[in-house]
Structure formats: structure tokens, C-alpha cells
CSV table of C-alpha atoms in Angstrom, one decimal:
chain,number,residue,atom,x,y,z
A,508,UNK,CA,-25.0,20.3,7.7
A,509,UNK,CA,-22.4,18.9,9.4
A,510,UNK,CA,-24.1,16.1,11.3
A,511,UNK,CA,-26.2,15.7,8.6
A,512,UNK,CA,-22.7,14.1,7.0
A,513,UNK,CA,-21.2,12.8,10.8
A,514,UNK,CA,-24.9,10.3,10.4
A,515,UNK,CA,-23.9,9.6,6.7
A,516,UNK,CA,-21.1,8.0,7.8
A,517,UNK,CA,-21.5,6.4,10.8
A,518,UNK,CA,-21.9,2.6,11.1
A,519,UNK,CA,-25.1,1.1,10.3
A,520,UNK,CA,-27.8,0.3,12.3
A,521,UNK,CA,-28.5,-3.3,13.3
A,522,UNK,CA,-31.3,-4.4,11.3
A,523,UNK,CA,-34.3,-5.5,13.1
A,524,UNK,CA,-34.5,-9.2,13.9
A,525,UNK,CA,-31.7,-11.4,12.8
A,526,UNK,CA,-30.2,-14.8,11.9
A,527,UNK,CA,-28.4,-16.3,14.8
A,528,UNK,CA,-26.3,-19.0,12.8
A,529,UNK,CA,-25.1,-16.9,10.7
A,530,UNK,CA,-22.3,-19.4,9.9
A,531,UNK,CA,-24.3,-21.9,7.8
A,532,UNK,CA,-26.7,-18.9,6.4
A,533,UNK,CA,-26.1,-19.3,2.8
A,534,UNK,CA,-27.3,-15.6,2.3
A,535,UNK,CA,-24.6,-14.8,4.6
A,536,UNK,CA,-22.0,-16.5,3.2
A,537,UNK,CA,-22.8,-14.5,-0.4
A,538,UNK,CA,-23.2,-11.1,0.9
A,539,UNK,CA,-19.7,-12.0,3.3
A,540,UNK,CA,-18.1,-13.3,0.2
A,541,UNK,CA,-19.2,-10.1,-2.2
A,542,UNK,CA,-18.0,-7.9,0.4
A,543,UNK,CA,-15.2,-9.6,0.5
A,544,UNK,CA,-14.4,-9.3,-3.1
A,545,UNK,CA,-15.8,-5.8,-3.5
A,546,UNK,CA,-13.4,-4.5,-1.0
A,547,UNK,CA,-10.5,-6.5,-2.2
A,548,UNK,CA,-10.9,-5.2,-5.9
A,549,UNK,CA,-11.7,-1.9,-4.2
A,550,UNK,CA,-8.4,-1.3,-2.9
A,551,UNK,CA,-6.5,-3.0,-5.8
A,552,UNK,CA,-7.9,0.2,-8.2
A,553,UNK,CA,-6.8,2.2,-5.3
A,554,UNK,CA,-3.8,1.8,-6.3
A,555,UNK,CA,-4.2,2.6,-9.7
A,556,UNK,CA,-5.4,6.0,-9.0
A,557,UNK,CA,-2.2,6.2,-6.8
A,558,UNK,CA,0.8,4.5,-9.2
A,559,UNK,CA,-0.5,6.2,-12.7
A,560,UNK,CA,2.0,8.9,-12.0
A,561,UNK,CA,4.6,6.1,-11.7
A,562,UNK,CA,3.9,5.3,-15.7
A,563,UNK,CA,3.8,8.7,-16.8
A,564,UNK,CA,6.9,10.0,-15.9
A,565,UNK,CA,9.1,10.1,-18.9
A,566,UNK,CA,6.7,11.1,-21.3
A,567,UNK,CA,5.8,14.3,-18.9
A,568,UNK,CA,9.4,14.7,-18.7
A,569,UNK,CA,10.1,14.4,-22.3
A,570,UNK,CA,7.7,16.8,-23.4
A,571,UNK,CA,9.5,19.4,-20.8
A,572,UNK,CA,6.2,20.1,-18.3
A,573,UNK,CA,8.3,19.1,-15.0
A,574,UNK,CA,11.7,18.5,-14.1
A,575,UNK,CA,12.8,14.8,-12.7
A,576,UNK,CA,13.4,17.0,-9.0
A,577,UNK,CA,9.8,18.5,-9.8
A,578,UNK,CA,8.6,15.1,-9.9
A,579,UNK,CA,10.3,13.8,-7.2
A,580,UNK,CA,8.7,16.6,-4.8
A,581,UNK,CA,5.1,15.7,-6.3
A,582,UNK,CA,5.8,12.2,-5.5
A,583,UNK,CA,6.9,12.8,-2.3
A,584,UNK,CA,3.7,14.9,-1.2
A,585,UNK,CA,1.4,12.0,-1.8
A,586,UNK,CA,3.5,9.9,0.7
A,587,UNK,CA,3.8,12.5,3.3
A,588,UNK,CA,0.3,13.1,3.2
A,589,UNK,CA,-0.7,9.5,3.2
A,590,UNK,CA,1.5,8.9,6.2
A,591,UNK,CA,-0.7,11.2,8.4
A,592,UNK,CA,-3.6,10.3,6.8
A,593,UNK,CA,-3.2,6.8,7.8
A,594,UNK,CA,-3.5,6.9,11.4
A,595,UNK,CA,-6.1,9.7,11.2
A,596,UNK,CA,-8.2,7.4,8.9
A,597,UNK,CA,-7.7,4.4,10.7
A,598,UNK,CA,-9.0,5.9,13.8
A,599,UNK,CA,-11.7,7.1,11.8
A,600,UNK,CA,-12.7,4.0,10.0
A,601,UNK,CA,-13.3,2.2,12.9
A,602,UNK,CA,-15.8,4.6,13.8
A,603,UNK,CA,-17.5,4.7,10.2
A,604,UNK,CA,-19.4,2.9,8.0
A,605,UNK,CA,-16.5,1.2,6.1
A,606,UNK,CA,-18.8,0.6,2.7
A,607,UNK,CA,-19.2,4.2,2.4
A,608,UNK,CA,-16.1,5.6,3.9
A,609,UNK,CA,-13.9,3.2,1.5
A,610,UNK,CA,-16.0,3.6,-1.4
A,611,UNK,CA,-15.6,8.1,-1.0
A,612,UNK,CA,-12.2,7.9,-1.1
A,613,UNK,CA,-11.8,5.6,-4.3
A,614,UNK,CA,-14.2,8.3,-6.0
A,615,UNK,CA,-12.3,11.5,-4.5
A,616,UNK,CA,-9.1,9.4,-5.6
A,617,UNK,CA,-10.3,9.0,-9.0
A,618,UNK,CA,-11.7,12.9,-9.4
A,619,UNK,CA,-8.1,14.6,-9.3
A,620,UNK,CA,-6.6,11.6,-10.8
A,621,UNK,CA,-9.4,13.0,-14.0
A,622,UNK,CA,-8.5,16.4,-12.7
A,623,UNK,CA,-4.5,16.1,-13.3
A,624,UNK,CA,-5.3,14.8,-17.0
A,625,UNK,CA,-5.7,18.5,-17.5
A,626,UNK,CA,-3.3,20.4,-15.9
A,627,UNK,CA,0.2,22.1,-16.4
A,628,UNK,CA,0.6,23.5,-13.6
A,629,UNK,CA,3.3,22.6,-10.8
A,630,UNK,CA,1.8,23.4,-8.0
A,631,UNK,CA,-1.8,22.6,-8.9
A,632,UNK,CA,0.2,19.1,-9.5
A,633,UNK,CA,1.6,18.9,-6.1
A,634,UNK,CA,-1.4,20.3,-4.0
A,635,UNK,CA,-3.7,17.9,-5.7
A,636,UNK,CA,-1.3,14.9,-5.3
A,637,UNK,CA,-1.0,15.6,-2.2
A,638,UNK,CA,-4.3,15.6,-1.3
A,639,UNK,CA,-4.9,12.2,-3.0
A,640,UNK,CA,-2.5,11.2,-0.7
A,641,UNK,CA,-5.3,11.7,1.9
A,642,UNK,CA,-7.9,10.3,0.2
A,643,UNK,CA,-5.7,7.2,-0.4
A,644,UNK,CA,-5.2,6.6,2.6
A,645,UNK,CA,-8.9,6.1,3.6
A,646,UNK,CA,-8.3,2.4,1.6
A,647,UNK,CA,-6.1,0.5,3.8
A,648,UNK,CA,-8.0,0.8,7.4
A,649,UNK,CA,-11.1,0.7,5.8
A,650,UNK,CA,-10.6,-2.8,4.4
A,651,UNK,CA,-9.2,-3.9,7.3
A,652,UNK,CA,-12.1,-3.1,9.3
A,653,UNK,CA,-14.2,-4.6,7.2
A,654,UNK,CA,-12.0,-7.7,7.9
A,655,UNK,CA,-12.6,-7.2,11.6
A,656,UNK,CA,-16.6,-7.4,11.3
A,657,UNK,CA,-17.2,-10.0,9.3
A,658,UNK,CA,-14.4,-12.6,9.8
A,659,UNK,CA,-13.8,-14.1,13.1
A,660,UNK,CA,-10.5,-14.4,14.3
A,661,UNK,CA,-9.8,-18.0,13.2
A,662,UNK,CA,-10.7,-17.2,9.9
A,663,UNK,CA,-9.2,-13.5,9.3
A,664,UNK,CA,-5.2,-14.7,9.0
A,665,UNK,CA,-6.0,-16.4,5.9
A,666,UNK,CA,-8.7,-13.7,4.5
A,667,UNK,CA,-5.6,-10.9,5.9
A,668,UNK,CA,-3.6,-12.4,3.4
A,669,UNK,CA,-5.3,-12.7,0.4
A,670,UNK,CA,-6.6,-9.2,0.6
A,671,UNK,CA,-3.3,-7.7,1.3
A,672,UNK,CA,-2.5,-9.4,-2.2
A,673,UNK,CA,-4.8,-6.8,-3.8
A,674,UNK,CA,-2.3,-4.0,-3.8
A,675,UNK,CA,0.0,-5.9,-6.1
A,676,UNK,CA,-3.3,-6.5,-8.4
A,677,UNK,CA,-3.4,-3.0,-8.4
A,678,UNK,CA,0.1,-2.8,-9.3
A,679,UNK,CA,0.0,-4.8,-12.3
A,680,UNK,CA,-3.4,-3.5,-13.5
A,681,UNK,CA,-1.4,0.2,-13.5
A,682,UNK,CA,1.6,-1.1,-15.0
A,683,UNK,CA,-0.2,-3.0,-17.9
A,684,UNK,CA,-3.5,-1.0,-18.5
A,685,UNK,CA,-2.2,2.7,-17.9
A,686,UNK,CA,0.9,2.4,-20.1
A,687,UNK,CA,-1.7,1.0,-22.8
A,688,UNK,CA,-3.0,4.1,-22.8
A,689,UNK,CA,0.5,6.3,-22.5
A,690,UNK,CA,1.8,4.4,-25.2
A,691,UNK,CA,-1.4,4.8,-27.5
A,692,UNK,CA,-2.5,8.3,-26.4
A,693,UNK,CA,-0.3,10.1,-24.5
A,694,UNK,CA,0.0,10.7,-20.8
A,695,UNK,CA,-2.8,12.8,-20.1
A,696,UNK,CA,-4.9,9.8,-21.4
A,697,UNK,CA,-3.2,7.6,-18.6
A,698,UNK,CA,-4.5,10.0,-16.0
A,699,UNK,CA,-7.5,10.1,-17.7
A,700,UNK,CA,-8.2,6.5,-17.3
A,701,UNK,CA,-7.0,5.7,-14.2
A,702,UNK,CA,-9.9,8.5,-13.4
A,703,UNK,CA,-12.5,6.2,-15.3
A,704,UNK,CA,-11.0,3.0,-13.5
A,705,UNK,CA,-11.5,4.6,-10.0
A,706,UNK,CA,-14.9,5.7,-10.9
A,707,UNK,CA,-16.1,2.0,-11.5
A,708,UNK,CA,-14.2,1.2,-8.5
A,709,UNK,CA,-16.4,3.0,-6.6
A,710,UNK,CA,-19.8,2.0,-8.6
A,711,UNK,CA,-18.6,-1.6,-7.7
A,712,UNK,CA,-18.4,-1.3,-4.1
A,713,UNK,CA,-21.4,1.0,-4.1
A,714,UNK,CA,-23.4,-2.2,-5.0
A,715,UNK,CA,-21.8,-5.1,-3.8
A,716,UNK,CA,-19.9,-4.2,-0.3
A,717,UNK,CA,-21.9,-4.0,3.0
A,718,UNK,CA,-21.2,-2.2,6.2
A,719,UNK,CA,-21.6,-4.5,9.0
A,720,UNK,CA,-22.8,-8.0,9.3
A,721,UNK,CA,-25.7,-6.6,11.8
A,722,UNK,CA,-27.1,-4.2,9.2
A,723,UNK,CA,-27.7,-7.1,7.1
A,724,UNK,CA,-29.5,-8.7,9.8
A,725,UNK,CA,-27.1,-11.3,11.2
A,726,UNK,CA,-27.1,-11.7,15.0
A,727,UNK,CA,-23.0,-13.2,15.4
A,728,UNK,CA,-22.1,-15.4,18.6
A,729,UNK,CA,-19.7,-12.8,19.5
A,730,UNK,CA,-19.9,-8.7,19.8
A,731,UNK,CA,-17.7,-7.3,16.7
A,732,UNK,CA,-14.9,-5.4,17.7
A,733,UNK,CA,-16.6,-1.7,17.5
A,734,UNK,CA,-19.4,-3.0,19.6
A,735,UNK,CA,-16.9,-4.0,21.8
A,736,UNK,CA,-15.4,-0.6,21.6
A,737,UNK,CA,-18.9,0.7,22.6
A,738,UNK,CA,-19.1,-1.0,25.8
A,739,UNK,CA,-15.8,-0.6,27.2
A,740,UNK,CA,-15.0,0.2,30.5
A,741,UNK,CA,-12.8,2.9,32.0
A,742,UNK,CA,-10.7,0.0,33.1
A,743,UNK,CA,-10.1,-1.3,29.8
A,744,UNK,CA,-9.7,2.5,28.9
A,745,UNK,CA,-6.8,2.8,30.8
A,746,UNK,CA,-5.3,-0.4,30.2
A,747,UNK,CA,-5.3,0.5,26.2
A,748,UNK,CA,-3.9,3.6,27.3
A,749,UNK,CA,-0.6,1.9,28.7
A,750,UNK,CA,-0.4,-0.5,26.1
A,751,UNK,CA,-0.1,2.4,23.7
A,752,UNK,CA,2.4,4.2,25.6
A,753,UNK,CA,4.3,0.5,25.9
A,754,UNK,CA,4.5,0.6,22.1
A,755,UNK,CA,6.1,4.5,21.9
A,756,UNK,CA,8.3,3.1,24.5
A,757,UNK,CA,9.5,-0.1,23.1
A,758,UNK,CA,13.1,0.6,21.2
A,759,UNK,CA,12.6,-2.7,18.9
A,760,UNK,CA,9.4,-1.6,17.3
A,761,UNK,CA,11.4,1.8,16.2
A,762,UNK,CA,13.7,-0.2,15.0
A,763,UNK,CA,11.7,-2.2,13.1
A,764,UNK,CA,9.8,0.9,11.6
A,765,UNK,CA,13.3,2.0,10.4
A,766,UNK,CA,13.7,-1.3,8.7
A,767,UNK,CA,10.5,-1.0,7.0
A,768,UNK,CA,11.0,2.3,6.3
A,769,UNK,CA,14.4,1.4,4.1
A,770,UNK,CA,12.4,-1.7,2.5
A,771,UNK,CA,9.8,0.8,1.5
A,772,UNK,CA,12.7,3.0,-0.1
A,773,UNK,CA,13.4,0.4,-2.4
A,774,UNK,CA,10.2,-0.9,-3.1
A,775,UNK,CA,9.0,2.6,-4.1
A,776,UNK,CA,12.3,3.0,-6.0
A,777,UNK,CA,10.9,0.7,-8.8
A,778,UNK,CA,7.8,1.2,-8.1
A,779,UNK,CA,7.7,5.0,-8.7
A,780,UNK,CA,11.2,5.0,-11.1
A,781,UNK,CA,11.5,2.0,-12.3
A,782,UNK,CA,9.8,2.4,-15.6
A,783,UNK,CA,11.6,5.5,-16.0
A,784,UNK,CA,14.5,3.9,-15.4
A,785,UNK,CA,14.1,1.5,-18.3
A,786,UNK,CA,13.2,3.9,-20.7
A,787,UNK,CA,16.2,6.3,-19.7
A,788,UNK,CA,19.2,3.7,-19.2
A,789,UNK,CA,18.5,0.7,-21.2
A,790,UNK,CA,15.9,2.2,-24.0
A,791,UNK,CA,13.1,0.2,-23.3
A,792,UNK,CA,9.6,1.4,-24.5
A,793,UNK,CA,7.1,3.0,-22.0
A,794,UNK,CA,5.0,-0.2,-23.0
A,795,UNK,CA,7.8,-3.0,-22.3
A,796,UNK,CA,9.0,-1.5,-19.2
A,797,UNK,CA,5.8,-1.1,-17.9
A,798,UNK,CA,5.4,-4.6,-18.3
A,799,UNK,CA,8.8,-5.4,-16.7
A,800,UNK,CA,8.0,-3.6,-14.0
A,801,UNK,CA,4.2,-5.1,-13.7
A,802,UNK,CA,6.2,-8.5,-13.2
A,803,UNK,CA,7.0,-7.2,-9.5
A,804,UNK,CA,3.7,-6.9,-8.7
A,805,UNK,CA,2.4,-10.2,-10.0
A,806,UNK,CA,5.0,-12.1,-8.4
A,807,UNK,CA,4.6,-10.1,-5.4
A,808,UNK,CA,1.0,-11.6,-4.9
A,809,UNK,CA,2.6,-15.1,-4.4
A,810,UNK,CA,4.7,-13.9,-1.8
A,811,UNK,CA,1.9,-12.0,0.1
A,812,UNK,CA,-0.6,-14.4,0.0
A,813,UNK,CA,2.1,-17.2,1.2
A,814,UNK,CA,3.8,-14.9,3.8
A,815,UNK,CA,2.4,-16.7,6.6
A,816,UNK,CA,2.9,-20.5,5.1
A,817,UNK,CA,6.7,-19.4,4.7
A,818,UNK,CA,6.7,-19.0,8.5
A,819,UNK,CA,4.7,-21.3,10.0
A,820,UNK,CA,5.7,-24.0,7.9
A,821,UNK,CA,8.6,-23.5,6.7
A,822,UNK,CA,10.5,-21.7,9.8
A,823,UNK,CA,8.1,-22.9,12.7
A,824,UNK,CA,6.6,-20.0,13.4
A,825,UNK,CA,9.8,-17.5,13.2
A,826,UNK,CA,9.2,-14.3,11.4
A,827,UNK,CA,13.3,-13.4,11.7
A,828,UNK,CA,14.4,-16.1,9.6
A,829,UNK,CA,12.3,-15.4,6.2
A,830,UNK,CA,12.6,-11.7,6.8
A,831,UNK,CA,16.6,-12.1,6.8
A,832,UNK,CA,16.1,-14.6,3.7
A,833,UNK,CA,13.9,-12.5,2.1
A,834,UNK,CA,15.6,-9.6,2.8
A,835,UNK,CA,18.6,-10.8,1.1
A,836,UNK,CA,16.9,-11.5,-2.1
A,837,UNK,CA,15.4,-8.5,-2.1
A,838,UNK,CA,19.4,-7.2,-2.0
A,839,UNK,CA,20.2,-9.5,-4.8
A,840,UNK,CA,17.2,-8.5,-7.3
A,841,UNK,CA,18.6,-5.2,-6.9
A,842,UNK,CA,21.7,-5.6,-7.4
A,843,UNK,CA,20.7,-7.8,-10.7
A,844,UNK,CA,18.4,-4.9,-11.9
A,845,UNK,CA,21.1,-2.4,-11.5
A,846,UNK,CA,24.7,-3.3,-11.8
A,847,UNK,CA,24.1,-6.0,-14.8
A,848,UNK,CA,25.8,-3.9,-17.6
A,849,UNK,CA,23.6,-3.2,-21.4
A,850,UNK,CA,20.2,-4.8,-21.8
A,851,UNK,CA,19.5,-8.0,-21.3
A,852,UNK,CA,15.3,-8.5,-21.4
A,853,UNK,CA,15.4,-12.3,-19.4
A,854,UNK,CA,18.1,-10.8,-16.9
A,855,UNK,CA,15.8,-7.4,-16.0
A,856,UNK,CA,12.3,-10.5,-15.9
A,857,UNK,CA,14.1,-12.6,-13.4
A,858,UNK,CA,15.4,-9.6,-11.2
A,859,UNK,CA,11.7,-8.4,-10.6
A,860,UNK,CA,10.5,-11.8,-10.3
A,861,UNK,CA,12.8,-12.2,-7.3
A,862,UNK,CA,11.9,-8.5,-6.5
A,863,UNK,CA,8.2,-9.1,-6.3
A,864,UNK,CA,8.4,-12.6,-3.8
A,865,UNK,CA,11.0,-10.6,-1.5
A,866,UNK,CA,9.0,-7.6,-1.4
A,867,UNK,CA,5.6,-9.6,-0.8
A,868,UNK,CA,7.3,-11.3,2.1
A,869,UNK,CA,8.7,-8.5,3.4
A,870,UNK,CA,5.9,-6.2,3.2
A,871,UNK,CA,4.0,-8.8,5.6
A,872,UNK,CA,6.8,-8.8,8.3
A,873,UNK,CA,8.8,-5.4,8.5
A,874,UNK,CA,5.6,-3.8,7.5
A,875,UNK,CA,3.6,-4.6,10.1
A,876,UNK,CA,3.4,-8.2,10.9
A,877,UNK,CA,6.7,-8.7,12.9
A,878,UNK,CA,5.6,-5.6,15.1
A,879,UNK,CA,2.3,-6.8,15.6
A,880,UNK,CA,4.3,-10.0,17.2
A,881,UNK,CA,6.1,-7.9,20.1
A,882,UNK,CA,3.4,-5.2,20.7
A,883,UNK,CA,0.9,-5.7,23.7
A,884,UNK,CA,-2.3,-7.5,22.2
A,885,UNK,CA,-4.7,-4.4,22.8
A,886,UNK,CA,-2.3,-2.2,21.1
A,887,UNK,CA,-1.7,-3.9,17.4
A,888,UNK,CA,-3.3,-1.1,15.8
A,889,UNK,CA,-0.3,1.8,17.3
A,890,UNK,CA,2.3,-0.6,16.5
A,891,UNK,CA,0.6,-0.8,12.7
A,892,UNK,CA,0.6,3.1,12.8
A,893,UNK,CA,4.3,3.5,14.1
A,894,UNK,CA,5.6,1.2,11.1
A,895,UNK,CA,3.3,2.6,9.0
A,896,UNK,CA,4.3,6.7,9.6
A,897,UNK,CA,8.0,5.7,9.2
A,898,UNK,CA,7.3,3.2,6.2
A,899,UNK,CA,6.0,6.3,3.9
A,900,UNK,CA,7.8,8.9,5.4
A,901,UNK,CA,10.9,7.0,3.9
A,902,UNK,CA,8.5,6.4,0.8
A,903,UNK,CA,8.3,10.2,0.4
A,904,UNK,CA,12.2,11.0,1.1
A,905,UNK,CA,13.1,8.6,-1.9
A,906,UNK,CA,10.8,9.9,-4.2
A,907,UNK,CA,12.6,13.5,-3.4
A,908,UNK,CA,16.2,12.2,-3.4
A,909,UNK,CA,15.8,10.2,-6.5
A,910,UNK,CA,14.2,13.0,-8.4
A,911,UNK,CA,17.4,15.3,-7.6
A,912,UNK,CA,19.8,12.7,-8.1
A,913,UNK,CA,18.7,11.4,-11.3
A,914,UNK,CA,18.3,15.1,-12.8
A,915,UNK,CA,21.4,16.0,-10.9
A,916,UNK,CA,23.4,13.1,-12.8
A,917,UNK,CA,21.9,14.0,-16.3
A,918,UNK,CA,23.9,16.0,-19.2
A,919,UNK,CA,22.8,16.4,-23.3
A,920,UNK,CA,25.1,15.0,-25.8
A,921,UNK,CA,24.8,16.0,-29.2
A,922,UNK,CA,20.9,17.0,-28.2
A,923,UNK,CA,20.1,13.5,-26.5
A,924,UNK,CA,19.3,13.5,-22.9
A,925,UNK,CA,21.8,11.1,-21.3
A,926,UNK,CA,21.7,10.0,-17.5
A,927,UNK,CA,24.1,8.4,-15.1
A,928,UNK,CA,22.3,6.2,-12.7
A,929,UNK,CA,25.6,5.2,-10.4
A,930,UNK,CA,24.4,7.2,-7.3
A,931,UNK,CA,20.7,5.8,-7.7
A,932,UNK,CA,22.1,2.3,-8.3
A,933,UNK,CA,23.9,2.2,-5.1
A,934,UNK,CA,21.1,4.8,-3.1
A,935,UNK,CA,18.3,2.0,-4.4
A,936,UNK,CA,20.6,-1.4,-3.1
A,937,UNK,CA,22.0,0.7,0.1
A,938,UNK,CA,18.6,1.3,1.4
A,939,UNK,CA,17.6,-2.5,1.3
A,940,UNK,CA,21.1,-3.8,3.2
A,941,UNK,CA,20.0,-1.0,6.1
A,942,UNK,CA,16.8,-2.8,5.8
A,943,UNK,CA,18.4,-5.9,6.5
A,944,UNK,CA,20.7,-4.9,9.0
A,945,UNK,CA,17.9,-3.1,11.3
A,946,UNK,CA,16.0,-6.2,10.9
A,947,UNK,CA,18.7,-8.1,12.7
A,948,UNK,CA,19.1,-5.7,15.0
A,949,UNK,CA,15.7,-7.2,17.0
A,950,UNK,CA,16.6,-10.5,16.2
A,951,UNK,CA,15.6,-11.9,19.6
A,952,UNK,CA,12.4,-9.4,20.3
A,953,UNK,CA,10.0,-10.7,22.3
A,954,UNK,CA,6.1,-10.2,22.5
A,955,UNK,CA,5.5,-7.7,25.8
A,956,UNK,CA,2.3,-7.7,27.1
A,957,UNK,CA,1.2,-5.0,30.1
A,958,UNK,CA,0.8,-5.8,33.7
């Protein structure tokens, strides 16, 4: 039974025969270009199945099911568990058949998303959670692989970018569709349909994604990188070896997993409390600060998909400079989101539209990018991995500590639930200035390469 499911997921075969110019193959520009698309949208409504918590919150709060702290700890599993499951997967993925290995965690991710809908219970919450923690992280490598396959490496900066836009599509589709549903039907209902959402995820990429460009029957000019894994020699076995180790060993890629690891601290602040943020402090409906909030993520795509222009163009090539300017705003929206006193609708808009470009930028560089710069060539992939561990690890701890010190900080006057937000304020902005400063730290890092 087992290897009955090993074969189910293992990379297609080639198919027999095969176009050789595969570049000017119209067919393979439209099956390229759906898989494209498929896997894009794909891991967009990943993150549906993941953020729905983020809506529901309040309501599951106000009706007196969990406590902010229980929350927190429910949040926090999902990000533990997604930070393992990210370098397990990733190894994985580029050993499977990415249409199929995507594609079953979407539907896994969308089955206890259903499954929470109709649930009370604490710890069904958290162990379920948890474990969509693992299935969502089966998205990310998987549609980065596909990358790999079917774009060469002239092309797959450009493609990188756009499809790392699709979490932030995701974003806003959670923050505007979901709370449609909260507002209208109740929370459950958001759970509900982010279950339904998933499940036509995974119908889409069912039909439209493929595997590999070989099991579609194009022969490319050069071997795709798991073929190349295939064929390796014991040489370049050992020389991926030491390029690994040169990455554990190398101080300024720590450091700049500790910076991404603050950045992520904020951005999961208002991604995970933002909304209940608004509702609690300034009295906004779930509805309107879902919408706030959604204006993050919209903005956010611009400053994904023009990441790499901002560098190259703009700074000649220098990652240090953007991520120090960027980091900065990302300091300021804060601070504008936070410390600006009563409720002002334009003033809480513009402090997640500067939110959204800082964090698109900075997702780019401190998570991931700006590693990949001074990591040994053959070893991109630990360097994605170290930043990635430390990124949602600190995702997870300020899910916990924001819980405790938002329930910690409330009291009931005259039967009204009434918080005080100081420590979260200055927990939220202090975690993007150690962002900053750990980002200057390996100002001068250089790329390494192994002898």
C-alpha cells in the first residue's frame, strides 16, 4: 500500500517522443502558461485556508468559545508546524510530482478548514491547526519547483516574482470574501467557506496544472534540475554537502534569519490581529476592518512583483539599501497604525498602504532573497530553509505573546470588554526596528562560494 502511494507521487514519466523546440511550440506555451496560472491561484487560496482564522477572531471571542491566549496558542501551532514542514516538504517536492503533491495539500487544507466550522473544542482546534500547518506548507516548495521545470533560468526571476505576488492575492481574497461571510453568517460560516474555496482550489489545479514539461512530451535543450539531480556524481555529492555546511556556518545568514524573523513578527501581527485589533480599539465592523486590513495585501503585490526593479534599477543591484528603506517604512506604517490616537478611517488606509509595499519588499530580501545573495550557488535551497525555520518560528512566538498580552491588558467596565493595546503597540513596532537593525548588521556581506 505504501508504494502503491510512493508511485502516486512520484514525478511523471517522460512521455514517449517529444518536441525539441519547445520554445516556439504554441502547445507548450499554453500548457506552460495554464500551469503557470493554476499554480499561482493555487497557492493564493492557500492562504485562504490558512488566514480565515485571522477574520474570525473576535466573533469567536465574543461569543466566549476561546480566550485571546487560547487563540494565540492555536495560532502559534500552525506556524510551528509549518516551519518544519517547510524544509521537510521542500525536500520532498523536489522528489514529487508537484501537480499532485500541491494540489493534496490545498484539499487536506481545505478538509479541517470545513472540519473547524464544526467544532468547540480547544484542543480538537489546536491539533487540527496544527496539522494544517503541515499541509500548508506543502504550497510554497511545490510552486517553486514547478518554477524550476518549466522556466529556464533567464526567464524564472521575472515568473519568481509574480508568483510570489499570489500570497497577497490570497490575502485580500481572505480578508474581503471570508469576512462577507462572518459578517452575514457568523464565523463558523467563514470556516465553512474557506473549506469550499480550497476545494475548488484543488479542482482547479487538478485540471489545468501539469507535472513536468517531459510528461507533456517536450524534449528541453537542457536537463531540468531533478534530472540533474538524478545523474549527479559523488563529486558533486560532496561538494553540495560543504556548501550546506558553509551555509550553517556562515554568521551573516543567522543574522539575516533573525531579521526576517522580527519582519515576520510584524507582518503576522496585522495579519493574524489586525482585524481584531480594529474591532476592539477603534470599533470598526468585522466587515470594514477586514477591508482595512485587505489593503495590506493588495498593496503588498506591487511591492513583490517590483522587488527586483527597486534593486536593480533603482539601487544598482544592492539589496541593503531598499531593505533599510523599506524597512523604515515598514517602522513608520506601524507606528501610524498604532500610536495615531481615536479613529481616523484615511489615517488607518494610508498606514496599510505603506504596510503592504514595505512588507512586499521586504518579504523578497530578508526573507529569502538577500540570503540567497551570500550563500554558495549549490546551496540556495538551505539558505531558503534557515530563513525560512527562523521566519515562522518568530511567526508562531507572536501569535502566543500577542494573545497573552492582549487578554492580559483587558478589564470589563460597566459589562463592556475594554482592552489596552500599549504593550502590543510598542511589542508590534519594536519587532520591526530589531528587523532593521539586524539587517544592517550584514551590511557589507558578501556572496561565499566553496573551494
Amino acid at each position: 500500500m505504501s508504494f502503491k502511494i510512493l508511485d502516486f507521487y512520484r514525478i511523471s514519466p517522460p512521455a514517449a517522443g517529444g518536441e525539441t523546440d519547445s520554445e516556439r511550440s504554441s502547445r507548450f506555451k499554453r500548457i506552460r502558461w495554464a500551469t503557470f496560472l493554476s499554480a499561482t491561484t493555487g497557492y493564493g487560496i492557500y492562504y485562504v485556508c490558512r488566514l480565515s482564522m485571522n477574520v474570525v477572531r473576535k466573533p469567536i471571542v465574543d461569543e466566549g468559545i476561546f480566550s485571546e491566549t487560547q487563540l494565540g496558542i492555536i495560532g502559534s501551532f500552525l506556524f510551528f508546524v509549518y516551519a518544519v514542514g517547510k524544509l521537510t516538504n521542500g525536500f520532498l517536492a523536489d522528489r514529487s510530482n508537484v501537480r499532485r503533491f500541491m494540489s493534496t495539500g490545498l484539499l487536506c487544507s481545505a478538509l479541517i478548514n470545513l472540519c473547524l466550522g464544526f467544532t468547540n473544542s480547544f484542543y480538537a482546534f489546536t491539533i487540527l491547526w496544527g496539522l494544517n500547518g503541515w499541509f500548508q506548507s506543502m504550497g510554497a516548495a511545490s510552486g517553486v519547483v514547478s518554477l524550476t521545470r518549466w522556466y529556464s533560468s533567464k526567464e524564472r526571476g521575472t515568473f519568481y516574482g509574480f508568483w510570489s505576488a499570489s500570497h497577497n492575492l490570497g490575502e485580500a481574497l481572505t480578508f474581503i470574501s471570508i469576512a462577507l461571510l462572518v459578517s452575514g453568517m457568523g464565523w463558523r460560516y467563514g470556516m465553512i467557506g474557506a473549506g469550499v474555496i480550497g476545494i475548488l482550489g484543488f479542482l482547479m489545479m487538478l485540471v489545468f496544472m501539469r507535472d513536468t514539461p517531459q510528461s507533456q512530451g517536450f524534449l528541453l535543450n537542457k536537463k531540468s534540475s531533478f534530472e540533474d539531480s538524478r545523474s549527479s556524481s559523488g563529486k558533486q555529492t560532496e561538494d553540495f554537502n560543504k556548501a550546506q555546511k558553509a551555509v550553517l556556518k556562515n554568521p551573516a545568514i543567522w543574522i539575516l534569519a533573525l531579521s526576517s524573523a522580527f519582519m515576520y513578527i510584524s507582518r503576522y501581527a496585522v495579519n493574524s490581529w489586525g482585524v481584531f485589533y480594529l474591532e476592539a480599539q477603534k470599533g470598526y465592523s468585522t466587515l470594514d476592518a477586514s477591508f482595512i486590513i485587505s489593503i495590506s495585501s493588495i498593496c503588498g503585490i506591487i511591492g513583490t512583483v517590483f522587488s527586483g526593479i527597486i534593486s536593480d534599477r533603482l539601487f544598482s543591484g544592492s539589496r541593503n539599501v531598499p531593505a533599510l528603506v523599506f524597512g523604515l517604512m515598514n517602522v513608520s506604517a506601524l507606528s501610524l497604525f498604532l500610536l495615531v490616537p481615536g479613529v481616523h478611517f484615511w489615517v488607518d488606509v494610508l498606514a496599510m498602504v505603506l504596510f503592504g509595499l514595505g512588507i512586499g519588499v521586504l518579504i523578497c530580501f530578508l526573507g529569502g532573497l538577500m540570503a540567497v545573495d551570500i550563500a554558495p550557488r549549490n546551496a540556495s535551497g538551505a539558505a531558503l530553509g534557515v530563513v525560512g525555520i527562523a521566519s515562522y518560528i518568530g511567526a508562531g512566538l507572536q501569535d502566543v505573546m500577542s494573545g497573552i498580552l492582549i487578554e492580559g491588558q483587558k478589564t470589563v467596565q460597566n459589562g463592556v470588554e475594554v482592552y489596552d493595546f500599549t504593550y502590543i503597540n510598542w511589542f508590534w513596532i519594536g519587532a520591526a526596528l530589531l528587523s532593521v537593525f539586524f539587517a544592517l548588521l550584514v551590511w557589507n556581506a558578501k556572496p561565499k562560494e566553496v573551494d
